[in-house]
Short mmCIF file of C-alpha atoms in Angstrom, two decimals:
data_model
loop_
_atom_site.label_atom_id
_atom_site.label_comp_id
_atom_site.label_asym_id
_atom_site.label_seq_id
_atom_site.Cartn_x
_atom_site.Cartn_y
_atom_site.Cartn_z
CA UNK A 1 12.26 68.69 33.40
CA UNK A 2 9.51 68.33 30.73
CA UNK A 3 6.06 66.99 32.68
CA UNK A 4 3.65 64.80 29.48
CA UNK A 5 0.24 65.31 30.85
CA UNK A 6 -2.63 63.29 30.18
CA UNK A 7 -4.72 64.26 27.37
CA UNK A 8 -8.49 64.98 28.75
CA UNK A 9 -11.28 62.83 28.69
CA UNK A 10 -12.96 64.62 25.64
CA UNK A 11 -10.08 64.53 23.75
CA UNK A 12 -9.61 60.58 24.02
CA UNK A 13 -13.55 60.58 23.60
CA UNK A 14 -13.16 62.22 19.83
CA UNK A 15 -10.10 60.71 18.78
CA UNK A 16 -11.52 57.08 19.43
CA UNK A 17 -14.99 58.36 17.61
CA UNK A 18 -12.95 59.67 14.67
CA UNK A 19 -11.03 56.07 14.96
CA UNK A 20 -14.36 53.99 14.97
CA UNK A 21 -15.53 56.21 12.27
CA UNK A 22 -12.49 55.57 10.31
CA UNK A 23 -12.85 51.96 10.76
CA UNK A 24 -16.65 52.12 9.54
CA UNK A 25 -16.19 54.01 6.26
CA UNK A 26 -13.15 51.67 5.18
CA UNK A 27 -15.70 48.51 5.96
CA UNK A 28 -18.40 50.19 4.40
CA UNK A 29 -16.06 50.86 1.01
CA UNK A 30 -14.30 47.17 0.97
CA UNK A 31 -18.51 46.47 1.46
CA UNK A 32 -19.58 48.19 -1.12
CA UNK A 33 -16.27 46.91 -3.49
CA UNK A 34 -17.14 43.57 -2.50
CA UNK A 35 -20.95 44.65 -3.68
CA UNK A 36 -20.06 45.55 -7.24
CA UNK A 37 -17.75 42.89 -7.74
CA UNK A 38 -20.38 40.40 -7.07
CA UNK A 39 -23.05 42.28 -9.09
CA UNK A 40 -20.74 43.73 -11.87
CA UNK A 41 -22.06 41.93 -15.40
CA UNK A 42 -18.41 42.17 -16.53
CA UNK A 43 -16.95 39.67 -14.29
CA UNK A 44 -19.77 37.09 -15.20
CA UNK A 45 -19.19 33.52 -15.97
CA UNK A 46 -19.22 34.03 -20.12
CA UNK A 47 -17.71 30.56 -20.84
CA UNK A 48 -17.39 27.09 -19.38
CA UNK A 49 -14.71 25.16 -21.47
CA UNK A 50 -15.33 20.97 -21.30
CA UNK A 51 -12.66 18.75 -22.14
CA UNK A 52 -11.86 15.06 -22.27
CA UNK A 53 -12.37 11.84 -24.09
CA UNK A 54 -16.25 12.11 -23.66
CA UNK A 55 -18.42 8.82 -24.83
CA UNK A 56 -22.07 9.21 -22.69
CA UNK A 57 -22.10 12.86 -22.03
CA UNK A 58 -21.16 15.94 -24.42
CA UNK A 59 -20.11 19.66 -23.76
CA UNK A 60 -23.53 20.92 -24.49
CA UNK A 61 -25.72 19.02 -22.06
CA UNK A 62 -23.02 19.30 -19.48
CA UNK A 63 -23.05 23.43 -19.54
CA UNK A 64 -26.65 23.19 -19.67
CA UNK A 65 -27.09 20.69 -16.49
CA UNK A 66 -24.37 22.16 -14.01
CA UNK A 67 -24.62 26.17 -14.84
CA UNK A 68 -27.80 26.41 -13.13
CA UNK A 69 -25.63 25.01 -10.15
CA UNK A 70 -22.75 27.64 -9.91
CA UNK A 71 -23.02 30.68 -7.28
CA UNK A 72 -21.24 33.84 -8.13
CA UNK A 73 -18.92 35.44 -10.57
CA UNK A 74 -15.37 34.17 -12.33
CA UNK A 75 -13.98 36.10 -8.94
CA UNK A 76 -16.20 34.07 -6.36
CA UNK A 77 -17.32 31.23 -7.68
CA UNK A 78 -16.51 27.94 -5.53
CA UNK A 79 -14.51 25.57 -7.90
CA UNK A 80 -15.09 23.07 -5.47
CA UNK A 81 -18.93 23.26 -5.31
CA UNK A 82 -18.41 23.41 -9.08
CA UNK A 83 -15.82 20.22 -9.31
CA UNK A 84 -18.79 18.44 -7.15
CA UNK A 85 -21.30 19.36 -9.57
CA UNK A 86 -19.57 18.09 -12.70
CA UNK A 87 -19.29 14.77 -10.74
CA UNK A 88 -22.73 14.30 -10.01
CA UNK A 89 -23.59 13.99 -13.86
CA UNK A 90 -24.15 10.36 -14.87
CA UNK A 91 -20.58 8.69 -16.37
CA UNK A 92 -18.52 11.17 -14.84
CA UNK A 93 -15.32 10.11 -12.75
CA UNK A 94 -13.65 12.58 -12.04
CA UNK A 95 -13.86 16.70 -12.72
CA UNK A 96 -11.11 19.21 -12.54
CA UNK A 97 -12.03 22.56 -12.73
CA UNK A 98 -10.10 26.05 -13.01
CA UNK A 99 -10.35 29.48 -13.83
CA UNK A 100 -8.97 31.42 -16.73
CA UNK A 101 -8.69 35.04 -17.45
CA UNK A 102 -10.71 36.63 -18.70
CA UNK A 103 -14.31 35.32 -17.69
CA UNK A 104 -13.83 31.57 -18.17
CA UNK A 105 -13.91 27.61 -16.79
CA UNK A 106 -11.93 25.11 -18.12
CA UNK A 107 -13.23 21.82 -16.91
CA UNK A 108 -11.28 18.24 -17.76
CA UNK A 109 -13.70 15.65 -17.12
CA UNK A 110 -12.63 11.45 -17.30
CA UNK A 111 -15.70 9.12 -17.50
CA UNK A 112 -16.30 6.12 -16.08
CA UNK A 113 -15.47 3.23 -18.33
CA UNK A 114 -17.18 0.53 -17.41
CA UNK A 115 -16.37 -3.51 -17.49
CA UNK A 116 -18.73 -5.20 -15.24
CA UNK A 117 -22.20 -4.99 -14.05
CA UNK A 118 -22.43 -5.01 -10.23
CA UNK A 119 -24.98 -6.40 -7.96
CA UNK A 120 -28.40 -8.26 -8.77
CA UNK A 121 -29.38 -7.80 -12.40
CA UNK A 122 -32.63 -5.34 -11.16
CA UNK A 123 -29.88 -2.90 -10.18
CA UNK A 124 -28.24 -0.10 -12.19
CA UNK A 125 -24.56 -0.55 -10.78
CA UNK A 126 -21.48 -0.60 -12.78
CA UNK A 127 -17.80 -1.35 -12.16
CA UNK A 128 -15.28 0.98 -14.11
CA UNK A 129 -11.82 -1.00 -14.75
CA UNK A 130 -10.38 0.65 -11.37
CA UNK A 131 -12.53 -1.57 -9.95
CA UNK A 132 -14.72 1.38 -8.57
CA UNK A 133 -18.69 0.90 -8.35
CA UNK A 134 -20.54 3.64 -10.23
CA UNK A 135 -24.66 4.40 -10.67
CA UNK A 136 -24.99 5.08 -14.08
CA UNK A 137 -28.25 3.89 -16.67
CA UNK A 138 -26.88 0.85 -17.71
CA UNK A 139 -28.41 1.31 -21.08
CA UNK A 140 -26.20 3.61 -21.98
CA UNK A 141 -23.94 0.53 -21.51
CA UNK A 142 -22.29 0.30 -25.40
CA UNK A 143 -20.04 -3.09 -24.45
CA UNK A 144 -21.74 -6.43 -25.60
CA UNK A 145 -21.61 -9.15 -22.91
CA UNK A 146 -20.14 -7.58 -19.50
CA UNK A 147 -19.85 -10.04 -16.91
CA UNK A 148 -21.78 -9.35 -13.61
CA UNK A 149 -19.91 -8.75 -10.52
CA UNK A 150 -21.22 -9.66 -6.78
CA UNK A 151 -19.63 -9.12 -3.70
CA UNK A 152 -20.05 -7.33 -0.22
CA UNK A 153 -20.10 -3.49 0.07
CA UNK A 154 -16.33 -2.18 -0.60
CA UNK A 155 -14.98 -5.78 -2.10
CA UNK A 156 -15.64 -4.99 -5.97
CA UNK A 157 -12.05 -4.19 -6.19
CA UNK A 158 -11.49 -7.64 -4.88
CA UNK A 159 -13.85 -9.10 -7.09
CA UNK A 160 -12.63 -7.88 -10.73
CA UNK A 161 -8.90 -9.30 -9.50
CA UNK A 162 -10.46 -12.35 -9.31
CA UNK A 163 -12.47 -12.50 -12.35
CA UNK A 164 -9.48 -11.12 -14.29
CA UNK A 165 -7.23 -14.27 -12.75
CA UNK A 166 -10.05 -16.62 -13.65
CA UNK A 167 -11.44 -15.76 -17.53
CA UNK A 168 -7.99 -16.81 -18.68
CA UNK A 169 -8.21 -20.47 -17.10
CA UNK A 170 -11.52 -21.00 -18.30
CA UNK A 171 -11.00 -19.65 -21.96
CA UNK A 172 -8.78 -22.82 -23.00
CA UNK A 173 -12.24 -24.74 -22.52
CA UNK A 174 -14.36 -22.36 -24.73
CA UNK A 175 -15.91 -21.21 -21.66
CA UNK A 176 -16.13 -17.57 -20.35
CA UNK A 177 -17.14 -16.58 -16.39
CA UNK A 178 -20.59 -14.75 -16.92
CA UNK A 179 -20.94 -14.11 -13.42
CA UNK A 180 -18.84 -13.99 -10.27
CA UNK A 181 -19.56 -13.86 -6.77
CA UNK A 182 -17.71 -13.62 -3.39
CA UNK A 183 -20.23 -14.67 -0.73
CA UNK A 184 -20.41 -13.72 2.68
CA UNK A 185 -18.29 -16.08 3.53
CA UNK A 186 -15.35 -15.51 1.81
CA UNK A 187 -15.76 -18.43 -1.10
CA UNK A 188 -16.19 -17.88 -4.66
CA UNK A 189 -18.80 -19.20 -7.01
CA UNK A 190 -18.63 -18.64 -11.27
CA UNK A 191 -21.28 -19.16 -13.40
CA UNK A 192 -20.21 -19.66 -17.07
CA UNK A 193 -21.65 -18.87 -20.21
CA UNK A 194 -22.63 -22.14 -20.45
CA UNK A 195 -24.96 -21.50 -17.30
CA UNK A 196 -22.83 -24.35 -15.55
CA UNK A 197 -22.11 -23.05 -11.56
CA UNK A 198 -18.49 -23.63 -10.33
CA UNK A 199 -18.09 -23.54 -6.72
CA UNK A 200 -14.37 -22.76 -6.63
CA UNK A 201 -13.88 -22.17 -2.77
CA UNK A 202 -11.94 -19.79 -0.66
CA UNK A 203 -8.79 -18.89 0.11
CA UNK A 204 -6.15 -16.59 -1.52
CA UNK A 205 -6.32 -15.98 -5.20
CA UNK A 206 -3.62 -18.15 -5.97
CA UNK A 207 -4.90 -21.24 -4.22
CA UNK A 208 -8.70 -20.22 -6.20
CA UNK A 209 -6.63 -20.15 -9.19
CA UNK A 210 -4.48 -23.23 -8.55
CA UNK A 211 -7.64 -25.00 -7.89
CA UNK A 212 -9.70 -24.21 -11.13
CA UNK A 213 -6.46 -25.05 -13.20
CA UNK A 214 -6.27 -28.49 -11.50
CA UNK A 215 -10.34 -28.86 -12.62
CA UNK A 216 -9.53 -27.16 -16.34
CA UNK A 217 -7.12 -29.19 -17.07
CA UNK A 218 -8.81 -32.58 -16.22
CA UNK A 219 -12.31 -31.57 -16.99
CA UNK A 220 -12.60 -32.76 -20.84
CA UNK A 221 -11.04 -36.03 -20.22
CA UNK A 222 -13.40 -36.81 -17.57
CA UNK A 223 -16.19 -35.82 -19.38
CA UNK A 224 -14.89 -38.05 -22.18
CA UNK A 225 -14.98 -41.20 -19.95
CA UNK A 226 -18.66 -40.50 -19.86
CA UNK A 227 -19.56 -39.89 -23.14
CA UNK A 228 -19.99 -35.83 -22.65
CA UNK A 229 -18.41 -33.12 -23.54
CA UNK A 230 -17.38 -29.41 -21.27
CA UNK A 231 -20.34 -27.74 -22.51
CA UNK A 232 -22.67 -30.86 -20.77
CA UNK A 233 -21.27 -29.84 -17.51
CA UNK A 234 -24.33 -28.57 -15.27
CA UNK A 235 -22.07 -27.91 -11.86
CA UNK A 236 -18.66 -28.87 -9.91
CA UNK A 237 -17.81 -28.13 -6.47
CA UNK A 238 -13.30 -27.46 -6.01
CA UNK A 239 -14.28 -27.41 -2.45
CA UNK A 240 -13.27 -31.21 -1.78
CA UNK A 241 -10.03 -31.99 -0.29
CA UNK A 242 -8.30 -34.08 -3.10
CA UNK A 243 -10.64 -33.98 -5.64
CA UNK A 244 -13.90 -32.02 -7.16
CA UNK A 245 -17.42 -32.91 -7.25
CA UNK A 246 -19.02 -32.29 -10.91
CA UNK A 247 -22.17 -32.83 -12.66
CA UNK A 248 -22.62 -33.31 -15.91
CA UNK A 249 -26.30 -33.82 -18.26
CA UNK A 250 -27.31 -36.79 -17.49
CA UNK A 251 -24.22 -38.14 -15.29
CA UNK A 252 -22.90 -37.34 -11.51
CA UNK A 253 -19.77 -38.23 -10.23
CA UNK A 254 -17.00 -37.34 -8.10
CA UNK A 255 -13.24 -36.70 -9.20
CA UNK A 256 -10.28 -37.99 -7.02
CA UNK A 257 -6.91 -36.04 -8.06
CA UNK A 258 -5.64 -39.34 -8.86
CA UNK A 259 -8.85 -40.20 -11.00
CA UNK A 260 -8.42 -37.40 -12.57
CA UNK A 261 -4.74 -37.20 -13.63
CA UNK A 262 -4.99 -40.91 -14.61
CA UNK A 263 -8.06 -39.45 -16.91
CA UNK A 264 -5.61 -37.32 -18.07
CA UNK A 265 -2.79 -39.47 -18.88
CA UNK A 266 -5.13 -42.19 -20.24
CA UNK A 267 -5.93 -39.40 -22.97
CA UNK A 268 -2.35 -38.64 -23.66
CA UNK A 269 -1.75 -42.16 -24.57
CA UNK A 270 -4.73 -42.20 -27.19
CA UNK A 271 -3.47 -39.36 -28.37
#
């Protein structure tokens, strides 16, 4: 019977040295690979391709602003540091970025289209039409007459809902909302273009809406009975139960519901 003996102590000794140096000479070549792909000019960045429907930025000033910001080669390069960097640029949503062979970036970029202002008129906040609020020089703003937004932190998607429910009652009087604010307490106030201030209330969008209908729809007959017309109104308050509080140049008064649809039918019979 066949007895394996142990191999000596020097002999385990040298083959665990020639092991370890085995180990270190494959590290130090994968090293040294590593090394010359990093430096190697032929794996450069050459070109950064920008696409997308671009209205404040273009694909010159773009290359010129974020290259500067991208570490390493078309190997290494972090497309995620470099997607971050595209979407610190003024305008820009939202940046996709990829590689493609050889040496190149293709980046599609979406900008910001904006449809509001958004805070106090010092400020240079925007809303973009997903109801997102953006920092962007709002002189670079191209739209004539953007209504201003104001609400809490995180409610501006809140707050373009509403405004987009409201324009539409108002527009039958000739009257657009300029500005529109949810306060801290949950109520709603419009200003018009007319510079007249509508307290409309709180409560869920429908009952805001329901509300301003009732007051659109009575509002020029009542201003007839005193001689005015909607563009004398200074102020009204929807917050009364049964009725609305309104001020007009000159006159003050305050509408009942029943007031106001007799108002109403009184006018249909002159008509």
């Amino acid at each position: 019977m066949t007895q394996t003996l142990p191999a000596p102590l020097d002999v385990k000794l040298m083959n665990l040295t020639a092991s370890v140096l085995f180990v270190g000479c494959v590290l130090l070549v994968l090293a040294a690979g590593a090394w010359w792909v990093l430096r190697y000019p032929g794996f450069a960045i050459a070109r950064i391709v920008v696409q997308g429907e671009l209205v404040h930025n273009n694909a010159v000033t773009l290359r010129a602003n974020v290259a500067p910001h991208l570490v390493g080669n078309f190997f290494t390069v972090d497309l995620r540091a470099a997607r971050e960097a595209f979407e610190q640029v003024p305008w820009v949503r939202r940046a996709q970025v990829r590689r493609v062979y050889p040496g190149s970036l293709r980046v599609e970029l979406q900008e910001h289209d904006a449809v509001a202002y958004w805070g106090p008129d010092t400020g240079s906040a925007l809303v973009n039409s997903q109801g997102e609020v953006f920092e962007a020089n709002v002189g670079d703003v191209e739209q004539d007459g953007l209504p201003r937004l104001l609400g809490p932190a995180g409610s501006s998607p809140e707050v373009l809902q509403m405004f987009g429910l409201l324009q539409p009652v108002f527009k039958p009087l000739g009257l657009e909302v300029e500005t529109l604010e949810l306060t801290g307490r949950g109520g709603w106030r419009a200003t018009l273009d007319s510079d007249a201030v509508v307290e409309l209330g709180g409560g869920t969008p429908q009952e805001v809406v329901q509300r301003t209908q009732r007051f659109t729809r009575t509002l020029t007959q009542v201003a007839a009975q005193y001689g005015r017309r909607v563009d004398a109104l200074e102020s009204a308050d929807l917050r009364h139960a049964g009725g609305y509080a309104l001020r007009m140049r000159g006159v003050t008064t305050v509408v009942t519901d029943a007031a106001a649809a007799a108002a109403s039918a009184s006018a249909v019979r002159r008509r």
